[in-house]
């Protein structure tokens, strides 16, 4: 991943790129005994094509709710989301169904995200069946290519999720998310349930896939070292609000918010991911 001064496509000397994803004043409220609870409060940011934006904060800060609003899995109470310059259509519309091919999510728990009664070839075929879009290159070829892209071989196709380790299951989740060749992936704490060494391998896989496929990521985490390694920019959330947003290296080295400084101090460095 280029550093801010390396002359990447995001250089200030080049014409600014249009945002692939834009969140505008996203707010989410849920009813409670005393009225309503606001879990996300007026959050706005953009994500450029090919960029990784880190969304960080402690548990309960609203990170995952923001991610689900971006994908229209949760409807915002106030605000809107733009994808490729256009507001997302209603959840139940055919337009939104078609857009889901271009925006996918990798969940935190690699086992809960897989149906334990389905073999891997059935799991990987699901996106094609749901969208009525058979692989142009042939089903088996596409499934083998997907497995190869995440470091697994075709022997995995006839096995069940319980036959794999946690890291392997998360690789299968990533393969499924890539099935329809999306542009945008939400990575919702994809390595928090894994051992440190296995998580480092998955993070490096995600970096390689982004370079190879030209993907755009929203990477959700509570770990500043992970965000520093993977992300171009970082947005810091506290109690539903955005408290800091900027270039990742600058925020990590010169944080302006006291809360950001606390997050950095609370997370040890990960040698396997040191730049």
XYZ file of N, CA, C and O in Angstrom, residues 11-180:
680
model
N -2.622 11.194 -4.857
C -1.743 12.340 -4.687
C -2.502 13.635 -4.900
O -3.407 13.745 -5.727
N -2.121 14.694 -4.146
C -2.776 15.988 -4.271
C -2.458 16.655 -5.599
O -3.118 17.622 -5.981
N -1.431 16.156 -6.344
C -1.098 16.748 -7.637
C -2.049 16.295 -8.731
O -2.147 16.907 -9.779
N -2.756 15.190 -8.516
C -3.657 14.654 -9.520
C -5.060 15.199 -9.298
O -5.408 15.665 -8.208
N -5.882 15.140 -10.343
C -7.268 15.555 -10.207
C -7.968 14.644 -9.207
O -7.743 13.434 -9.210
N -8.783 15.208 -8.318
C -9.437 14.370 -7.313
C -10.364 13.347 -7.947
O -11.072 13.635 -8.912
N -10.351 12.130 -7.395
C -11.212 11.076 -7.896
C -12.610 11.229 -7.312
O -12.766 11.618 -6.158
N -13.642 10.915 -8.101
C -14.988 10.894 -7.519
C -15.100 9.761 -6.519
O -14.510 8.697 -6.698
N -15.839 9.982 -5.439
C -15.984 8.978 -4.402
C -16.757 7.774 -4.931
O -17.723 7.925 -5.676
N -16.308 6.579 -4.546
C -17.088 5.377 -4.849
C -18.257 5.269 -3.879
O -19.380 4.926 -4.264
N -17.984 5.553 -2.593
C -19.004 5.496 -1.552
C -18.994 6.817 -0.787
O -17.924 7.341 -0.479
N -20.178 7.334 -0.520
C -20.278 8.562 0.260
C -21.398 8.430 1.280
O -22.536 8.111 0.936
N -21.057 8.660 2.549
C -22.044 8.701 3.625
C -22.330 10.157 3.952
O -21.403 10.931 4.186
N -23.601 10.518 3.955
C -24.005 11.893 4.217
C -24.902 11.966 5.450
O -26.045 11.521 5.432
N -24.343 12.490 6.530
C -25.109 12.769 7.760
C -25.905 11.558 8.244
O -27.086 11.668 8.601
N -25.266 10.388 8.253
C -25.968 9.178 8.671
C -26.276 9.213 10.172
O -25.391 9.459 11.004
N -27.531 8.969 10.477
C -27.993 8.903 11.857
C -28.908 7.693 11.991
O -29.726 7.429 11.111
N -28.749 6.958 13.089
C -29.608 5.806 13.336
C -30.089 5.825 14.775
O -29.298 5.913 15.713
N -31.420 5.746 14.925
C -32.042 5.710 16.234
C -32.874 4.443 16.372
O -33.489 3.979 15.402
N -32.897 3.892 17.584
C -33.729 2.739 17.900
C -34.640 3.092 19.073
O -34.222 3.813 20.000
N -35.878 2.599 19.046
C -36.777 2.867 20.176
C -36.308 2.167 21.442
O -35.721 1.080 21.393
N -36.542 2.786 22.577
C -36.225 2.188 23.865
C -37.281 2.629 24.874
O -38.193 3.388 24.541
N -37.152 2.183 26.109
C -38.159 2.481 27.131
C -38.316 3.973 27.371
O -39.410 4.444 27.696
N -37.232 4.722 27.219
C -37.273 6.159 27.495
C -37.457 7.010 26.240
O -37.258 8.216 26.278
N -37.809 6.375 25.130
C -37.989 7.122 23.881
C -37.193 6.507 22.765
O -37.587 5.483 22.203
N -36.036 7.106 22.452
C -35.160 6.558 21.421
C -33.715 6.622 21.881
O -33.343 7.471 22.690
N -32.920 5.701 21.367
C -31.468 5.717 21.578
C -30.792 5.975 20.251
O -31.064 5.290 19.261
N -29.943 6.965 20.217
C -29.216 7.304 18.988
C -27.871 6.589 19.014
O -26.988 6.927 19.801
N -27.695 5.595 18.124
C -26.462 4.810 18.120
C -25.455 5.325 17.096
O -24.262 5.037 17.204
N -25.926 6.066 16.092
C -25.046 6.738 15.140
C -25.583 8.158 14.983
O -26.783 8.362 14.780
N -24.686 9.132 15.060
C -25.116 10.526 15.120
C -24.363 11.382 14.096
O -23.208 11.733 14.289
N -24.998 11.640 12.956
C -24.518 12.602 11.966
C -23.100 12.267 11.470
O -22.185 13.084 11.537
N -22.950 11.071 10.924
C -21.648 10.597 10.436
C -21.556 10.793 8.923
O -22.433 10.346 8.179
N -20.485 11.446 8.481
C -20.261 11.694 7.049
C -18.810 11.392 6.689
O -17.889 11.732 7.441
N -18.608 10.731 5.549
C -17.268 10.487 5.019
C -17.406 10.002 3.587
O -18.506 9.678 3.117
N -16.271 9.927 2.885
C -16.229 9.366 1.534
C -15.157 8.278 1.480
O -14.230 8.261 2.293
N -15.310 7.372 0.519
C -14.291 6.357 0.246
C -14.006 6.391 -1.245
O -14.921 6.237 -2.066
N -12.747 6.600 -1.612
C -12.363 6.720 -3.013
C -12.141 5.345 -3.631
O -11.840 4.372 -2.924
N -12.245 5.227 -4.947
C -11.985 3.936 -5.606
C -10.571 3.435 -5.311
O -9.602 4.192 -5.386
N -10.451 2.169 -4.946
C -9.155 1.576 -4.663
C -8.592 1.894 -3.303
O -7.500 1.447 -2.957
N -9.326 2.641 -2.491
C -8.859 3.069 -1.179
C -9.356 2.121 -0.089
O -10.354 1.427 -0.256
N -8.644 2.110 1.025
C -9.126 1.443 2.228
C -9.328 2.485 3.314
O -8.378 3.169 3.705
N -10.565 2.624 3.757
C -10.872 3.508 4.884
C -11.056 2.651 6.121
O -11.855 1.709 6.127
N -10.303 2.949 7.163
C -10.467 2.254 8.431
C -11.513 2.957 9.281
O -11.510 4.189 9.385
N -12.404 2.188 9.868
C -13.414 2.723 10.795
C -13.151 2.074 12.142
O -13.327 0.863 12.302
N -12.691 2.867 13.101
C -12.221 2.308 14.366
C -12.989 2.900 15.538
O -13.565 3.985 15.461
N -12.954 2.175 16.631
C -13.600 2.597 17.866
C -13.849 1.380 18.726
O -13.796 0.246 18.268
N -14.143 1.613 19.992
C -14.400 0.509 20.909
C -15.746 -0.137 20.597
O -16.548 0.406 19.827
N -16.009 -1.283 21.197
C -17.279 -1.966 21.011
C -18.424 -1.052 21.439
O -18.359 -0.393 22.489
N -19.477 -1.007 20.624
C -20.620 -0.154 20.923
C -20.514 1.263 20.407
O -21.407 2.082 20.646
N -19.448 1.568 19.666
C -19.273 2.930 19.172
C -20.096 3.220 17.927
O -20.177 4.372 17.492
N -20.698 2.192 17.308
C -21.549 2.405 16.139
C -20.928 2.020 14.820
O -21.534 2.236 13.763
N -19.752 1.396 14.849
C -19.038 1.067 13.616
C -19.844 0.143 12.711
O -20.017 0.399 11.517
N -20.301 -0.965 13.275
C -21.010 -1.949 12.460
C -22.355 -1.419 11.964
O -22.800 -1.767 10.862
N -22.994 -0.575 12.752
C -24.255 0.025 12.300
C -24.015 0.919 11.102
O -24.797 0.910 10.137
N -22.941 1.690 11.125
C -22.587 2.515 9.958
C -22.364 1.634 8.739
O -22.860 1.916 7.642
N -21.617 0.552 8.913
C -21.332 -0.347 7.789
C -22.612 -0.917 7.205
O -22.772 -0.985 5.972
N -23.521 -1.321 8.055
C -24.766 -1.902 7.556
C -25.659 -0.871 6.871
O -26.395 -1.201 5.935
N -25.567 0.379 7.304
C -26.298 1.431 6.581
C -25.699 1.666 5.202
O -26.422 1.928 4.236
N -24.367 1.557 5.093
C -23.727 1.723 3.787
C -24.213 0.674 2.797
O -24.318 0.946 1.600
N -24.497 -0.532 3.288
C -24.916 -1.634 2.432
C -26.434 -1.770 2.340
O -26.942 -2.686 1.710
N -27.150 -0.866 2.996
C -28.613 -0.905 3.028
C -29.132 -2.170 3.720
O -30.214 -2.648 3.440
N -28.331 -2.727 4.638
C -28.807 -3.813 5.487
C -29.585 -3.240 6.669
O -30.380 -3.934 7.301
N -29.300 -1.981 6.992
C -30.023 -1.222 8.005
C -30.393 0.116 7.387
O -29.547 0.759 6.757
N -31.645 0.528 7.549
C -32.096 1.802 7.007
C -31.691 2.942 7.945
O -31.940 2.865 9.158
N -31.071 4.008 7.442
C -30.773 5.150 8.309
C -32.044 5.879 8.734
O -33.012 5.953 7.977
N -32.038 6.408 9.943
C -33.139 7.257 10.389
C -33.085 8.585 9.662
O -34.114 9.128 9.238
N -31.872 9.100 9.519
C -31.629 10.346 8.792
C -30.373 10.145 7.970
O -29.475 9.399 8.354
N -30.285 10.829 6.815
C -29.085 10.778 5.999
C -29.238 9.867 4.796
O -30.273 9.204 4.623
N -28.205 9.840 3.964
C -28.254 9.007 2.771
C -26.865 8.489 2.429
O -25.845 9.020 2.891
N -26.851 7.450 1.603
C -25.612 6.843 1.122
C -25.612 6.915 -0.392
O -26.618 6.587 -1.040
N -24.479 7.359 -0.959
C -24.296 7.374 -2.406
C -23.279 6.309 -2.784
O -22.252 6.156 -2.108
N -23.579 5.570 -3.850
C -22.649 4.582 -4.386
C -22.465 4.882 -5.860
O -23.432 4.987 -6.605
N -21.203 5.075 -6.280
C -20.879 5.455 -7.650
C -21.633 6.722 -8.049
O -22.096 6.877 -9.174
N -21.770 7.642 -7.083
C -22.366 8.952 -7.356
C -23.871 9.016 -7.291
O -24.447 10.095 -7.456
N -24.536 7.888 -7.004
C -25.996 7.869 -6.981
C -26.510 7.406 -5.625
O -25.958 6.479 -5.044
N -27.589 8.028 -5.131
C -28.173 7.576 -3.863
C -28.647 6.127 -3.967
O -29.179 5.714 -5.000
N -28.431 5.364 -2.909
C -28.892 3.982 -2.907
C -30.420 3.942 -2.995
O -31.104 4.683 -2.294
N -30.952 3.074 -3.840
C -32.406 2.953 -3.965
C -33.000 2.233 -2.760
O -32.261 1.714 -1.911
N -34.335 2.160 -2.652
C -34.969 1.451 -1.528
C -34.520 -0.003 -1.452
O -34.210 -0.633 -2.463
N -34.503 -0.535 -0.238
C -34.001 -1.888 0.004
C -34.703 -2.936 -0.839
O -34.078 -3.868 -1.355
N -36.020 -2.810 -0.981
C -36.802 -3.840 -1.656
C -36.819 -3.712 -3.180
O -37.411 -4.542 -3.860
N -36.156 -2.701 -3.730
C -36.231 -2.454 -5.169
C -35.310 -3.386 -5.957
O -34.320 -3.902 -5.433
N -35.635 -3.572 -7.219
C -34.792 -4.392 -8.092
C -33.438 -3.725 -8.315
O -32.425 -4.392 -8.499
N -33.416 -2.379 -8.289
C -32.151 -1.659 -8.460
C -31.190 -1.964 -7.309
O -29.991 -2.137 -7.522
N -31.721 -2.010 -6.069
C -30.864 -2.314 -4.926
C -30.388 -3.752 -4.984
O -29.240 -4.059 -4.660
N -31.239 -4.653 -5.431
C -30.846 -6.054 -5.572
C -29.681 -6.182 -6.546
O -28.726 -6.921 -6.302
N -29.750 -5.455 -7.655
C -28.667 -5.505 -8.631
C -27.382 -4.908 -8.067
O -26.279 -5.412 -8.324
N -27.501 -3.852 -7.254
C -26.319 -3.211 -6.681
C -25.594 -4.115 -5.685
O -24.398 -3.948 -5.463
N -26.303 -5.040 -5.090
C -25.667 -5.906 -4.083
C -24.573 -6.775 -4.690
O -23.713 -7.274 -3.972
N -24.578 -6.955 -5.994
C -23.472 -7.667 -6.631
C -22.165 -6.886 -6.499
O -21.089 -7.472 -6.517
N -22.290 -5.552 -6.399
C -21.115 -4.688 -6.438
C -20.621 -4.283 -5.056
O -19.597 -3.628 -4.928
N -21.377 -4.654 -4.028
C -20.995 -4.294 -2.662
C -21.293 -5.475 -1.743
O -22.428 -5.943 -1.665
N -20.272 -5.999 -1.082
C -20.386 -7.208 -0.281
C -19.763 -6.996 1.095
O -19.079 -6.001 1.339
N -20.000 -7.960 1.994
C -19.492 -7.848 3.361
C -18.852 -9.166 3.791
O -19.316 -10.248 3.407
N -17.785 -9.058 4.562
C -17.152 -10.199 5.237
C -17.368 -9.991 6.728
O -16.920 -8.985 7.298
N -18.066 -10.945 7.363
C -18.461 -10.780 8.756
C -17.360 -11.201 9.721
O -16.393 -11.855 9.356
N -17.576 -10.838 10.984
C -16.571 -11.056 12.021
C -16.373 -12.533 12.351
O -15.247 -12.998 12.480
N -17.444 -13.270 12.518
C -17.360 -14.659 12.959
C -17.325 -15.575 11.731
O -18.333 -15.741 11.045
N -16.193 -16.185 11.429
C -16.073 -16.963 10.188
C -16.899 -18.243 10.182
O -17.196 -18.771 9.113
N -17.274 -18.751 11.364
C -18.073 -19.983 11.387
C -19.564 -19.668 11.311
O -20.308 -20.312 10.572
N -20.022 -18.661 12.067
C -21.444 -18.307 12.073
C -21.912 -17.823 10.706
O -23.094 -17.918 10.382
N -20.988 -17.317 9.900
C -21.351 -16.785 8.579
C -21.513 -17.878 7.526
O -21.929 -17.590 6.400
N -21.176 -19.131 7.878
C -21.279 -20.238 6.931
C -22.347 -21.224 7.406
O -22.410 -21.558 8.591
N -23.169 -21.689 6.484
C -24.195 -22.677 6.811
C -23.517 -24.031 7.057
O -22.922 -24.611 6.138
N -23.589 -24.565 8.276
C -22.854 -25.814 8.574
C -23.385 -27.029 7.828
O -22.709 -28.057 7.785
N -24.574 -26.929 7.240
C -25.159 -28.069 6.525
C -24.826 -28.060 5.037
O -25.226 -28.976 4.319
N -24.143 -27.032 4.592
C -23.831 -26.915 3.172
C -22.358 -27.204 2.929
O -21.491 -26.813 3.721
N -22.071 -27.889 1.843
C -20.682 -28.073 1.427
C -20.173 -26.759 0.839
O -20.950 -25.878 0.460
N -18.855 -26.664 0.740
C -18.254 -25.404 0.305
C -18.677 -25.046 -1.121
O -18.933 -23.877 -1.425
N -18.817 -26.022 -1.987
C -19.219 -25.685 -3.357
C -20.635 -25.114 -3.375
O -20.944 -24.222 -4.185
N -21.511 -25.552 -2.453
C -22.854 -24.988 -2.369
C -22.818 -23.560 -1.835
O -23.563 -22.691 -2.305
N -21.960 -23.327 -0.857
C -21.822 -21.991 -0.275
C -21.327 -20.995 -1.320
O -21.843 -19.867 -1.438
N -20.341 -21.399 -2.099
C -19.786 -20.500 -3.108
C -20.732 -20.294 -4.285
O -20.651 -19.274 -4.979
N -21.619 -21.246 -4.508
C -22.594 -21.122 -5.607
C -23.770 -20.227 -5.257
O -24.469 -19.728 -6.156
N -24.005 -20.017 -3.965
C -25.183 -19.248 -3.542
C -25.303 -17.878 -4.201
O -26.381 -17.511 -4.686
N -24.243 -17.065 -4.241
C -24.393 -15.748 -4.877
C -24.854 -15.824 -6.328
O -25.666 -15.005 -6.772
N -24.351 -16.804 -7.066
C -24.738 -16.949 -8.469
C -26.208 -17.339 -8.589
O -26.933 -16.853 -9.462
N -26.673 -18.215 -7.692
C -28.069 -18.638 -7.735
C -29.004 -17.502 -7.341
O -30.050 -17.286 -7.964
N -28.631 -16.766 -6.310
C -29.478 -15.669 -5.832
C -29.666 -14.612 -6.912
O -30.760 -14.066 -7.101
N -28.598 -14.322 -7.638
C -28.655 -13.255 -8.638
C -28.917 -13.780 -10.052
O -28.957 -12.993 -11.006
N -29.106 -15.100 -10.176
C -29.400 -15.654 -11.493
C -28.327 -15.358 -12.514
O -28.605 -15.045 -13.668
N -27.074 -15.480 -12.077
C -25.948 -15.096 -12.927
C -24.915 -16.221 -12.932
O -23.946 -16.199 -12.164
N -25.066 -17.228 -13.769
C -24.085 -18.326 -13.807
C -22.716 -17.826 -14.256
O -22.625 -16.908 -15.084
N -21.653 -18.388 -13.717
C -20.298 -17.943 -14.095
C -20.049 -18.103 -15.588
O -20.319 -19.163 -16.163
N -19.546 -17.049 -16.215
C -19.312 -17.080 -17.654
C -18.263 -18.124 -18.038
O -18.339 -18.717 -19.119
N -17.283 -18.352 -17.148
C -16.197 -19.263 -17.480
C -16.499 -20.706 -17.101
O -15.645 -21.586 -17.247
N -17.712 -20.959 -16.599
C -18.067 -22.302 -16.163
C -18.030 -22.402 -14.655
O -17.164 -21.800 -14.004
N -18.959 -23.163 -14.094
C -19.127 -23.188 -12.646
C -17.889 -23.711 -11.923
O -17.353 -23.045 -11.032
N -17.409 -24.888 -12.272
C -16.285 -25.465 -11.539
C -15.028 -24.608 -11.687
O -14.290 -24.401 -10.720
N -14.804 -24.086 -12.890
C -13.634 -23.232 -13.103
C -13.686 -22.012 -12.202
O -12.691 -21.642 -11.566
N -14.868 -21.380 -12.109
C -15.001 -20.180 -11.283
C -14.808 -20.496 -9.806
O -14.123 -19.774 -9.085
N -15.396 -21.595 -9.351
C -15.258 -21.948 -7.940
C -13.813 -22.277 -7.580
O -13.316 -21.884 -6.525
N -13.139 -22.982 -8.473
C -11.716 -23.282 -8.227
C -10.879 -22.018 -8.237
O -9.946 -21.870 -7.432
N -11.203 -21.088 -9.133
C -10.484 -19.811 -9.174
C -10.693 -19.029 -7.881
O -9.753 -18.400 -7.359
N -11.924 -19.035 -7.369
C -12.203 -18.336 -6.117
C -11.393 -18.925 -4.970
O -10.793 -18.189 -4.176
N -11.375 -20.247 -4.867
C -10.602 -20.882 -3.806
C -9.112 -20.596 -3.952
O -8.418 -20.312 -2.971
N -8.626 -20.663 -5.182
C -7.209 -20.382 -5.423
C -6.847 -18.955 -5.021
O -5.767 -18.707 -4.477
N -7.753 -18.016 -5.264
C -7.473 -16.609 -4.960
C -7.308 -16.365 -3.468
O -6.676 -15.381 -3.068
N -7.877 -17.247 -2.623
C -7.748 -17.082 -1.178
C -6.826 -18.128 -0.561
O -6.804 -18.315 0.660
N -6.070 -18.834 -1.395
C -5.060 -19.756 -0.890
C -5.556 -21.143 -0.551
O -4.909 -21.861 0.219
N -6.696 -21.565 -1.123
C -7.212 -22.916 -0.925
C -7.286 -23.629 -2.267
O -7.285 -22.986 -3.316
N -7.365 -24.961 -2.232
C -7.437 -25.690 -3.502
C -8.796 -26.362 -3.662
O -9.638 -26.342 -2.754
N -9.004 -26.979 -4.810
C -10.320 -27.504 -5.145
C -10.747 -28.672 -4.263
O -11.929 -29.035 -4.245
N -9.847 -29.248 -3.506
C -10.238 -30.325 -2.596
C -11.197 -29.833 -1.514
O -11.882 -30.630 -0.863
N -11.261 -28.514 -1.331
C -12.166 -27.938 -0.332
C -13.624 -27.987 -0.759
O -14.524 -27.893 0.079
N -13.893 -28.144 -2.041
C -15.247 -27.971 -2.570
C -16.267 -28.907 -1.937
O -17.416 -28.518 -1.697
N -15.900 -30.146 -1.672
C -16.857 -31.143 -1.187
C -16.846 -31.278 0.337
O -17.516 -32.149 0.889
N -16.122 -30.427 1.017
C -16.047 -30.507 2.474
C -17.035 -29.543 3.130
O -17.586 -28.664 2.485
N -17.234 -29.727 4.444
C -18.150 -28.896 5.221
C -17.354 -27.874 6.043
O -16.166 -28.081 6.345
N -17.991 -26.762 6.446
C -17.266 -25.732 7.201
C -16.546 -26.236 8.447
O -15.447 -25.759 8.765
N -17.136 -27.211 9.167
C -16.507 -27.663 10.408
C -15.189 -28.392 10.165
O -14.431 -28.630 11.119
N -14.895 -28.733 8.919
C -13.658 -29.439 8.602
C -12.480 -28.488 8.396
O -11.373 -28.948 8.095
N -12.715 -27.197 8.571
C -11.673 -26.203 8.331
C -11.341 -25.456 9.622
O -12.154 -25.361 10.539
N -10.144 -24.900 9.658
C -9.747 -24.035 10.774
C -10.446 -22.681 10.648
O -11.056 -22.366 9.617
N -10.342 -21.871 11.695
C -10.961 -20.545 11.662
C -10.431 -19.681 10.534
O -11.192 -19.001 9.839
N -9.124 -19.710 10.331
C -8.536 -18.915 9.253
C -8.993 -19.375 7.881
O -9.263 -18.563 6.991
N -9.100 -20.690 7.712
C -9.566 -21.220 6.433
C -11.032 -20.861 6.194
O -11.428 -20.539 5.072
N -11.840 -20.907 7.252
C -13.248 -20.529 7.101
C -13.379 -19.066 6.702
O -14.224 -18.709 5.874
N -12.525 -18.210 7.270
C -12.610 -16.802 6.880
C -12.169 -16.605 5.430
O -12.717 -15.754 4.718
N -11.220 -17.400 4.968
C -10.833 -17.346 3.556
C -12.012 -17.761 2.666
O -12.215 -17.181 1.596
N -12.790 -18.733 3.105
C -13.968 -19.152 2.337
C -15.008 -18.030 2.312
O -15.633 -17.758 1.277
N -15.191 -17.338 3.442
C -16.100 -16.191 3.471
C -15.653 -15.102 2.498
O -16.481 -14.478 1.823
N -14.353 -14.867 2.444
C -13.822 -13.861 1.515
C -14.068 -14.301 0.070
O -14.478 -13.501 -0.781
N -13.833 -15.589 -0.210
C -14.071 -16.108 -1.559
C -15.529 -15.917 -1.973
O -15.831 -15.521 -3.097
N -16.447 -16.211 -1.056
C -17.872 -16.020 -1.370
C -18.184 -14.558 -1.639
O -18.944 -14.230 -2.560
N -17.599 -13.651 -0.857
C -17.839 -12.229 -1.067
C -17.329 -11.765 -2.431
O -17.866 -10.820 -3.020
N -16.297 -12.443 -2.941
C -15.703 -12.047 -4.231
C -16.386 -12.707 -5.426
O -16.049 -12.384 -6.572
N -17.339 -13.593 -5.189
C -17.899 -14.427 -6.260
C -18.409 -13.624 -7.444
O -18.151 -13.960 -8.604
N -19.130 -12.538 -7.191
C -19.748 -11.751 -8.270
C -18.902 -10.548 -8.684
O -19.404 -9.615 -9.305
